[in-house]
PDB file of C-alpha atoms in Angstrom:
ATOM      1  CA  MET A   1    -121.707  25.219  54.844  1.00 63.00           C
ATOM      2  CA  LYS A   2    -121.940  26.300  51.836  1.00 73.00           C
ATOM      3  CA  MET A   3    -120.635  24.365  48.270  1.00 75.00           C
ATOM      4  CA  SER A   4    -120.756  25.675  45.228  1.00 81.00           C
ATOM      5  CA  ILE A   5    -122.386  23.888  42.694  1.00 81.00           C
ATOM      6  CA  GLY A   6    -120.094  22.106  40.936  1.00 82.00           C
ATOM      7  CA  ALA A   7    -119.511  20.570  44.070  1.00 84.00           C
ATOM      8  CA  MET A   8    -122.857  19.073  44.746  1.00 83.00           C
ATOM      9  CA  ILE A   9    -123.373  17.597  40.830  1.00 84.00           C
ATOM     10  CA  GLN A  10    -119.170  15.905  41.198  1.00 86.00           C
ATOM     11  CA  THR A  11    -120.125  14.564  44.822  1.00 84.00           C
ATOM     12  CA  MET A  12    -123.503  13.115  44.039  1.00 86.00           C
ATOM     13  CA  SER A  13    -122.347  11.797  41.081  1.00 85.00           C
ATOM     14  CA  GLU A  14    -120.396   9.564  43.018  1.00 82.00           C
ATOM     15  CA  GLY A  15    -123.911   8.227  44.022  1.00 85.00           C
ATOM     16  CA  LEU A  16    -125.067   8.203  40.026  1.00 87.00           C
ATOM     17  CA  GLY A  17    -123.171   4.906  39.273  1.00 88.00           C
ATOM     18  CA  ARG A  18    -125.599   2.717  42.214  1.00 90.00           C
ATOM     19  CA  THR A  19    -128.135   4.473  40.977  1.00 92.00           C
ATOM     20  CA  CYS A  20    -127.744   2.604  38.130  1.00 92.00           C
ATOM     21  CA  ALA A  21    -126.485   0.023  39.499  1.00 93.00           C
ATOM     22  CA  ILE A  22    -129.966  -0.483  41.116  1.00 94.00           C
ATOM     23  CA  PHE A  23    -131.836   0.747  37.660  1.00 95.00           C
ATOM     24  CA  GLY A  24    -129.798  -1.958  35.388  1.00 95.00           C
ATOM     25  CA  LEU A  25    -129.729  -4.995  38.314  1.00 96.00           C
ATOM     26  CA  THR A  26    -133.655  -4.646  38.131  1.00 96.00           C
ATOM     27  CA  LEU A  27    -134.560  -5.447  35.138  1.00 95.00           C
ATOM     28  CA  LEU A  28    -132.065  -7.727  34.912  1.00 96.00           C
ATOM     29  CA  PHE A  29    -133.553  -9.818  36.858  1.00 97.00           C
ATOM     30  CA  SER A  30    -137.323  -8.800  37.257  1.00 96.00           C
ATOM     31  CA  LEU A  31    -138.019  -9.273  33.472  1.00 95.00           C
ATOM     32  CA  PRO A  32    -137.267 -12.386  33.317  1.00 94.00           C
ATOM     33  CA  LEU A  33    -139.017 -13.558  37.008  1.00 96.00           C
ATOM     34  CA  GLY A  34    -141.599 -11.815  35.916  1.00 95.00           C
ATOM     35  CA  LEU A  35    -141.890 -13.573  33.025  1.00 93.00           C
ATOM     36  CA  ILE A  36    -142.010 -17.371  35.670  1.00 94.00           C
ATOM     37  CA  PHE A  37    -144.125 -15.786  38.084  1.00 95.00           C
ATOM     38  CA  ALA A  38    -146.854 -15.060  34.555  1.00 93.00           C
ATOM     39  CA  LEU A  39    -146.931 -18.771  33.956  1.00 92.00           C
ATOM     40  CA  LEU A  40    -147.519 -20.170  36.978  1.00 93.00           C
ATOM     41  CA  ARG A  41    -150.404 -17.719  37.480  1.00 92.00           C
ATOM     42  CA  LYS A  42    -151.359 -19.463  34.752  1.00 89.00           C
ATOM     43  CA  SER A  43    -150.424 -22.393  35.173  1.00 87.00           C
ATOM     44  CA  ARG A  44    -153.254 -25.381  35.224  1.00 88.00           C
ATOM     45  CA  PHE A  45    -152.831 -26.285  39.032  1.00 90.00           C
ATOM     46  CA  ALA A  46    -154.891 -24.816  41.085  1.00 90.00           C
ATOM     47  CA  PRO A  47    -152.818 -24.773  43.570  1.00 92.00           C
ATOM     48  CA  VAL A  48    -149.809 -22.885  42.817  1.00 92.00           C
ATOM     49  CA  ARG A  49    -152.657 -20.402  40.464  1.00 92.00           C
ATOM     50  CA  MET A  50    -154.044 -19.324  44.346  1.00 95.00           C
ATOM     51  CA  VAL A  51    -150.432 -19.572  45.623  1.00 94.00           C
ATOM     52  CA  MET A  52    -148.140 -17.016  42.964  1.00 94.00           C
ATOM     53  CA  ARG A  53    -152.198 -14.740  42.896  1.00 94.00           C
ATOM     54  CA  VAL A  54    -151.647 -13.564  46.108  1.00 95.00           C
ATOM     55  CA  PHE A  55    -148.199 -13.572  46.564  1.00 95.00           C
ATOM     56  CA  ILE A  56    -147.936 -10.636  43.152  1.00 95.00           C
ATOM     57  CA  SER A  57    -151.873  -9.097  45.114  1.00 95.00           C
ATOM     58  CA  VAL A  58    -149.381  -8.799  48.594  1.00 95.00           C
ATOM     59  CA  LEU A  59    -146.952  -7.501  45.864  1.00 95.00           C
ATOM     60  CA  ARG A  60    -148.308  -5.069  44.863  1.00 94.00           C
ATOM     61  CA  GLY A  61    -150.879  -3.779  46.799  1.00 94.00           C
ATOM     62  CA  THR A  62    -147.850  -3.242  49.948  1.00 95.00           C
ATOM     63  CA  PRO A  63    -145.579  -0.632  49.550  1.00 94.00           C
ATOM     64  CA  LEU A  64    -142.100  -0.175  48.153  1.00 93.00           C
ATOM     65  CA  MET A  65    -140.779   1.399  50.839  1.00 93.00           C
ATOM     66  CA  LEU A  66    -142.011  -1.462  53.442  1.00 94.00           C
ATOM     67  CA  GLN A  67    -141.038  -4.528  50.704  1.00 94.00           C
ATOM     68  CA  LEU A  68    -137.467  -2.688  51.117  1.00 93.00           C
ATOM     69  CA  LEU A  69    -137.652  -2.637  54.795  1.00 91.00           C
ATOM     70  CA  ALA A  70    -138.675  -5.929  55.613  1.00 91.00           C
ATOM     71  CA  VAL A  71    -136.239  -7.267  53.121  1.00 91.00           C
ATOM     72  CA  THR A  72    -133.208  -6.259  54.788  1.00 88.00           C
ATOM     73  CA  TYR A  73    -133.934  -6.025  58.152  1.00 87.00           C
ATOM     74  CA  GLY A  74    -136.739  -9.254  58.632  1.00 84.00           C
ATOM     75  CA  PRO A  75    -133.674 -11.359  58.191  1.00 81.00           C
ATOM     76  CA  VAL A  76    -132.193  -9.478  61.232  1.00 78.00           C
ATOM     77  CA  TYR A  77    -135.770  -9.685  63.846  1.00 78.00           C
ATOM     78  CA  LEU A  78    -137.457 -12.320  62.406  1.00 76.00           C
ATOM     79  CA  PHE A  79    -134.560 -15.431  62.273  1.00 76.00           C
ATOM     80  CA  ASP A  80    -130.357 -12.848  64.249  1.00 72.00           C
ATOM     81  CA  MET A  81    -129.543 -13.061  59.936  1.00 71.00           C
ATOM     82  CA  SER A  82    -128.422 -10.877  57.777  1.00 63.00           C
ATOM     83  CA  ILE A  83    -129.008 -11.272  54.306  1.00 62.00           C
ATOM     84  CA  SER A  84    -125.459  -9.788  53.128  1.00 59.00           C
ATOM     85  CA  ARG A  85    -123.336  -6.921  54.731  1.00 71.00           C
ATOM     86  CA  ASN A  86    -124.080  -5.044  50.941  1.00 77.00           C
ATOM     87  CA  LYS A  87    -127.101  -3.586  51.178  1.00 83.00           C
ATOM     88  CA  LEU A  88    -127.091  -3.700  47.463  1.00 88.00           C
ATOM     89  CA  VAL A  89    -128.305  -7.272  47.791  1.00 90.00           C
ATOM     90  CA  PRO A  90    -131.937  -6.780  49.916  1.00 90.00           C
ATOM     91  CA  ILE A  91    -132.380  -3.994  47.634  1.00 93.00           C
ATOM     92  CA  ILE A  92    -131.912  -5.506  43.609  1.00 95.00           C
ATOM     93  CA  ILE A  93    -134.424  -8.713  46.365  1.00 94.00           C
ATOM     94  CA  GLY A  94    -136.664  -5.705  46.617  1.00 94.00           C
ATOM     95  CA  PHE A  95    -137.007  -4.175  43.471  1.00 96.00           C
ATOM     96  CA  ALA A  96    -136.353  -8.005  41.985  1.00 96.00           C
ATOM     97  CA  LEU A  97    -140.195  -8.999  43.657  1.00 96.00           C
ATOM     98  CA  ASN A  98    -141.567  -5.877  43.246  1.00 96.00           C
ATOM     99  CA  TYR A  99    -141.207  -4.810  39.316  1.00 97.00           C
ATOM    100  CA  ALA A 100    -141.198  -8.718  38.720  1.00 96.00           C
ATOM    101  CA  ALA A 101    -145.010  -8.799  40.486  1.00 96.00           C
ATOM    102  CA  TYR A 102    -146.059  -5.467  37.914  1.00 96.00           C
ATOM    103  CA  PHE A 103    -144.330  -7.102  34.988  1.00 96.00           C
ATOM    104  CA  ALA A 104    -146.119 -10.418  35.930  1.00 95.00           C
ATOM    105  CA  GLU A 105    -149.194  -9.042  35.575  1.00 94.00           C
ATOM    106  CA  ILE A 106    -148.067  -6.806  32.292  1.00 95.00           C
ATOM    107  CA  TYR A 107    -147.180 -10.336  30.704  1.00 94.00           C
ATOM    108  CA  ARG A 108    -150.199 -12.119  31.713  1.00 92.00           C
ATOM    109  CA  GLY A 109    -152.701  -9.959  30.466  1.00 91.00           C
ATOM    110  CA  GLY A 110    -150.961 -10.202  26.952  1.00 89.00           C
ATOM    111  CA  ILE A 111    -150.527 -13.494  26.844  1.00 88.00           C
ATOM    112  CA  GLU A 112    -153.662 -13.386  27.671  1.00 87.00           C
ATOM    113  CA  SER A 113    -155.125 -11.437  24.577  1.00 87.00           C
ATOM    114  CA  MET A 114    -152.979 -13.455  21.962  1.00 85.00           C
ATOM    115  CA  PRO A 115    -156.189 -15.344  19.038  1.00 83.00           C
ATOM    116  CA  VAL A 116    -156.913 -18.422  20.117  1.00 82.00           C
ATOM    117  CA  GLY A 117    -155.941 -19.789  16.351  1.00 81.00           C
ATOM    118  CA  GLN A 118    -152.542 -19.061  16.904  1.00 81.00           C
ATOM    119  CA  TYR A 119    -152.573 -22.410  19.460  1.00 82.00           C
ATOM    120  CA  GLU A 120    -154.318 -24.238  17.694  1.00 81.00           C
ATOM    121  CA  ALA A 121    -152.421 -23.360  14.172  1.00 83.00           C
ATOM    122  CA  ALA A 122    -149.386 -24.197  15.674  1.00 83.00           C
ATOM    123  CA  ALA A 123    -150.855 -27.699  18.117  1.00 82.00           C
ATOM    124  CA  VAL A 124    -151.632 -28.613  13.781  1.00 82.00           C
ATOM    125  CA  LEU A 125    -148.592 -27.239  12.469  1.00 81.00           C
ATOM    126  CA  GLY A 126    -147.067 -30.412  14.809  1.00 83.00           C
ATOM    127  CA  TYR A 127    -145.404 -27.298  16.750  1.00 83.00           C
ATOM    128  CA  SER A 128    -144.992 -28.662  21.714  1.00 84.00           C
ATOM    129  CA  ARG A 129    -145.756 -26.350  23.940  1.00 83.00           C
ATOM    130  CA  PHE A 130    -143.115 -24.651  24.296  1.00 82.00           C
ATOM    131  CA  GLN A 131    -142.499 -24.216  21.281  1.00 85.00           C
ATOM    132  CA  THR A 132    -145.568 -22.488  20.027  1.00 86.00           C
ATOM    133  CA  PHE A 133    -144.968 -20.187  22.981  1.00 84.00           C
ATOM    134  CA  MET A 134    -141.017 -19.334  22.457  1.00 84.00           C
ATOM    135  CA  ARG A 135    -141.966 -18.936  18.855  1.00 84.00           C
ATOM    136  CA  ILE A 136    -144.305 -17.323  17.860  1.00 84.00           C
ATOM    137  CA  ILE A 137    -146.851 -16.275  21.245  1.00 85.00           C
ATOM    138  CA  LEU A 138    -143.736 -14.861  22.211  1.00 85.00           C
ATOM    139  CA  PRO A 139    -142.613 -12.587  20.086  1.00 85.00           C
ATOM    140  CA  GLN A 140    -145.956 -10.905  19.968  1.00 86.00           C
ATOM    141  CA  VAL A 141    -146.273 -10.186  23.387  1.00 87.00           C
ATOM    142  CA  VAL A 142    -143.380  -8.343  23.332  1.00 87.00           C
ATOM    143  CA  LYS A 143    -144.393  -5.932  20.204  1.00 87.00           C
ATOM    144  CA  ARG A 144    -147.383  -5.866  22.272  1.00 87.00           C
ATOM    145  CA  ILE A 145    -146.975  -5.548  25.967  1.00 90.00           C
ATOM    146  CA  LEU A 146    -143.953  -2.550  24.862  1.00 90.00           C
ATOM    147  CA  PRO A 147    -145.219   0.862  25.791  1.00 89.00           C
ATOM    148  CA  SER A 148    -146.484  -0.133  29.162  1.00 91.00           C
ATOM    149  CA  VAL A 149    -142.945  -2.359  29.695  1.00 92.00           C
ATOM    150  CA  THR A 150    -141.195   0.887  28.660  1.00 91.00           C
ATOM    151  CA  ASN A 151    -143.975   3.183  31.897  1.00 93.00           C
ATOM    152  CA  GLU A 152    -142.665   0.654  35.006  1.00 94.00           C
ATOM    153  CA  VAL A 153    -139.097   0.966  34.046  1.00 94.00           C
ATOM    154  CA  ILE A 154    -139.642   4.748  33.529  1.00 93.00           C
ATOM    155  CA  THR A 155    -141.276   4.531  37.334  1.00 93.00           C
ATOM    156  CA  LEU A 156    -138.051   2.383  37.970  1.00 94.00           C
ATOM    157  CA  VAL A 157    -135.777   5.327  37.126  1.00 93.00           C
ATOM    158  CA  LYS A 158    -137.469   7.712  40.258  1.00 91.00           C
ATOM    159  CA  ASP A 159    -138.168   4.485  42.774  1.00 93.00           C
ATOM    160  CA  THR A 160    -134.378   3.653  42.972  1.00 93.00           C
ATOM    161  CA  SER A 161    -134.608   6.675  44.227  1.00 90.00           C
ATOM    162  CA  MET A 162    -136.617   4.204  47.512  1.00 91.00           C
ATOM    163  CA  ALA A 163    -132.866   3.632  49.211  1.00 90.00           C
ATOM    164  CA  PHE A 164    -132.362   5.763  50.712  1.00 86.00           C
ATOM    165  CA  THR A 165    -134.997   3.699  53.040  1.00 86.00           C
ATOM    166  CA  VAL A 166    -132.417   1.884  53.694  1.00 86.00           C
ATOM    167  CA  ALA A 167    -129.530   4.389  54.415  1.00 79.00           C
ATOM    168  CA  TYR A 168    -128.281   3.227  50.959  1.00 86.00           C
ATOM    169  CA  GLN A 169    -125.814   6.118  49.734  1.00 84.00           C
ATOM    170  CA  GLU A 170    -127.786   6.172  46.089  1.00 87.00           C
ATOM    171  CA  MET A 171    -127.331   9.307  43.729  1.00 88.00           C
ATOM    172  CA  PHE A 172    -130.965  10.895  46.214  1.00 87.00           C
ATOM    173  CA  THR A 173    -129.508   9.691  49.140  1.00 86.00           C
ATOM    174  CA  ILE A 174    -126.356  12.025  48.450  1.00 88.00           C
ATOM    175  CA  GLY A 175    -128.466  14.852  48.079  1.00 87.00           C
ATOM    176  CA  LYS A 176    -130.253  14.302  50.498  1.00 86.00           C
ATOM    177  CA  GLN A 177    -127.000  15.062  53.525  1.00 86.00           C
ATOM    178  CA  ILE A 178    -126.389  17.491  51.028  1.00 87.00           C
ATOM    179  CA  ALA A 179    -128.800  19.462  51.093  1.00 86.00           C
ATOM    180  CA  SER A 180    -129.174  19.452  55.107  1.00 86.00           C
ATOM    181  CA  THR A 181    -125.170  20.460  55.535  1.00 85.00           C
ATOM    182  CA  THR A 182    -126.225  23.218  53.626  1.00 84.00           C
ATOM    183  CA  THR A 183    -129.629  24.272  53.676  1.00 84.00           C
ATOM    184  CA  SER A 184    -129.479  24.891  50.617  1.00 85.00           C
ATOM    185  CA  PHE A 185    -132.407  23.380  47.809  1.00 89.00           C
ATOM    186  CA  MET A 186    -130.384  23.228  44.318  1.00 89.00           C
ATOM    187  CA  PRO A 187    -129.037  19.215  45.884  1.00 88.00           C
ATOM    188  CA  PHE A 188    -132.458  18.504  44.968  1.00 89.00           C
ATOM    189  CA  VAL A 189    -133.020  20.020  42.248  1.00 91.00           C
ATOM    190  CA  ILE A 190    -129.328  18.326  40.256  1.00 89.00           C
ATOM    191  CA  ALA A 191    -131.199  15.579  41.505  1.00 89.00           C
ATOM    192  CA  GLY A 192    -134.297  16.026  40.143  1.00 90.00           C
ATOM    193  CA  VAL A 193    -132.534  17.214  36.631  1.00 91.00           C
ATOM    194  CA  PHE A 194    -130.766  14.431  36.464  1.00 91.00           C
ATOM    195  CA  TYR A 195    -133.743  12.251  36.864  1.00 92.00           C
ATOM    196  CA  TYR A 196    -134.884  14.266  34.142  1.00 93.00           C
ATOM    197  CA  ILE A 197    -132.011  13.227  32.024  1.00 92.00           C
ATOM    198  CA  PHE A 198    -131.588  10.099  32.838  1.00 91.00           C
ATOM    199  CA  ASN A 199    -135.733   9.169  32.161  1.00 92.00           C
ATOM    200  CA  SER A 200    -135.080  10.830  28.835  1.00 93.00           C
ATOM    201  CA  LEU A 201    -132.464   8.752  27.382  1.00 93.00           C
ATOM    202  CA  VAL A 202    -134.831   6.084  28.855  1.00 91.00           C
ATOM    203  CA  ALA A 203    -137.247   6.509  27.197  1.00 90.00           C
ATOM    204  CA  PHE A 204    -135.788   7.280  24.110  1.00 93.00           C
ATOM    205  CA  VAL A 205    -134.227   4.028  24.271  1.00 91.00           C
ATOM    206  CA  MET A 206    -137.141   1.930  24.681  1.00 88.00           C
ATOM    207  CA  SER A 207    -138.782   4.574  21.345  1.00 88.00           C
ATOM    208  CA  LEU A 208    -135.910   2.338  19.766  1.00 88.00           C
ATOM    209  CA  PHE A 209    -137.654  -1.053  20.564  1.00 84.00           C
ATOM    210  CA  GLU A 210    -141.402   0.144  19.431  1.00 81.00           C
ATOM    211  CA  LYS A 211    -139.623   1.669  16.661  1.00 82.00           C
ATOM    212  CA  ARG A 212    -138.055  -2.351  15.328  1.00 79.00           C
ATOM    213  CA  LEU A 213    -140.510  -4.255  16.727  1.00 73.00           C
ATOM    214  CA  SER A 214    -143.056  -2.227  14.405  1.00 68.00           C
ATOM    215  CA  TYR A 215    -142.549  -4.745  11.561  1.00 53.00           C
ATOM    216  CA  TYR A 216    -146.315  -4.372  10.233  1.00 50.00           C
ATOM    217  CA  ARG A 217    -145.392  -0.139   9.434  1.00 49.00           C
TER     218      ARG A 217
END
């Protein structure tokens, strides 16, 4: 079966919206969740710290593909129940938890890099711990960790293709189907161009944020 390049692009573009949905929803949930994980990881209570340390270690130490399979099909095999009929829900849960674990370590590194003197100065000025973190520490942490966050965001663009593991019809999955029916490598080339353009846009937007936060220059 032959298919023109235009037809391939049109068919694959139908899955681009699903790819963008995975990307956007994962960032929406994983960025704040990563901060929560980081704060729990630094909790004063040893049991909480230990649980979060193991939890983050497991998420970072096992393949994203395996985590997607576990979230999507695990409840079916273990409890004879499904999270949702819409596969996007377990996919977002799997992606959000995985990336939150990575963002948590990035946040933690940024928080721990802050000089202790800033906490002491804030205490002298009468700031509470919450006010100190939200008004003084967090804005500086965001500036410091932005390059590392950018790398993870770029990786996320490419990792959206992992949704094919649970047979979700995003762009790469559709490209594979077209390639198998047409015995052509062109769908993979088109997918590569899509991902490159997507990543270029992400890198451009993140560079604007970095310039905006370079207030010392």
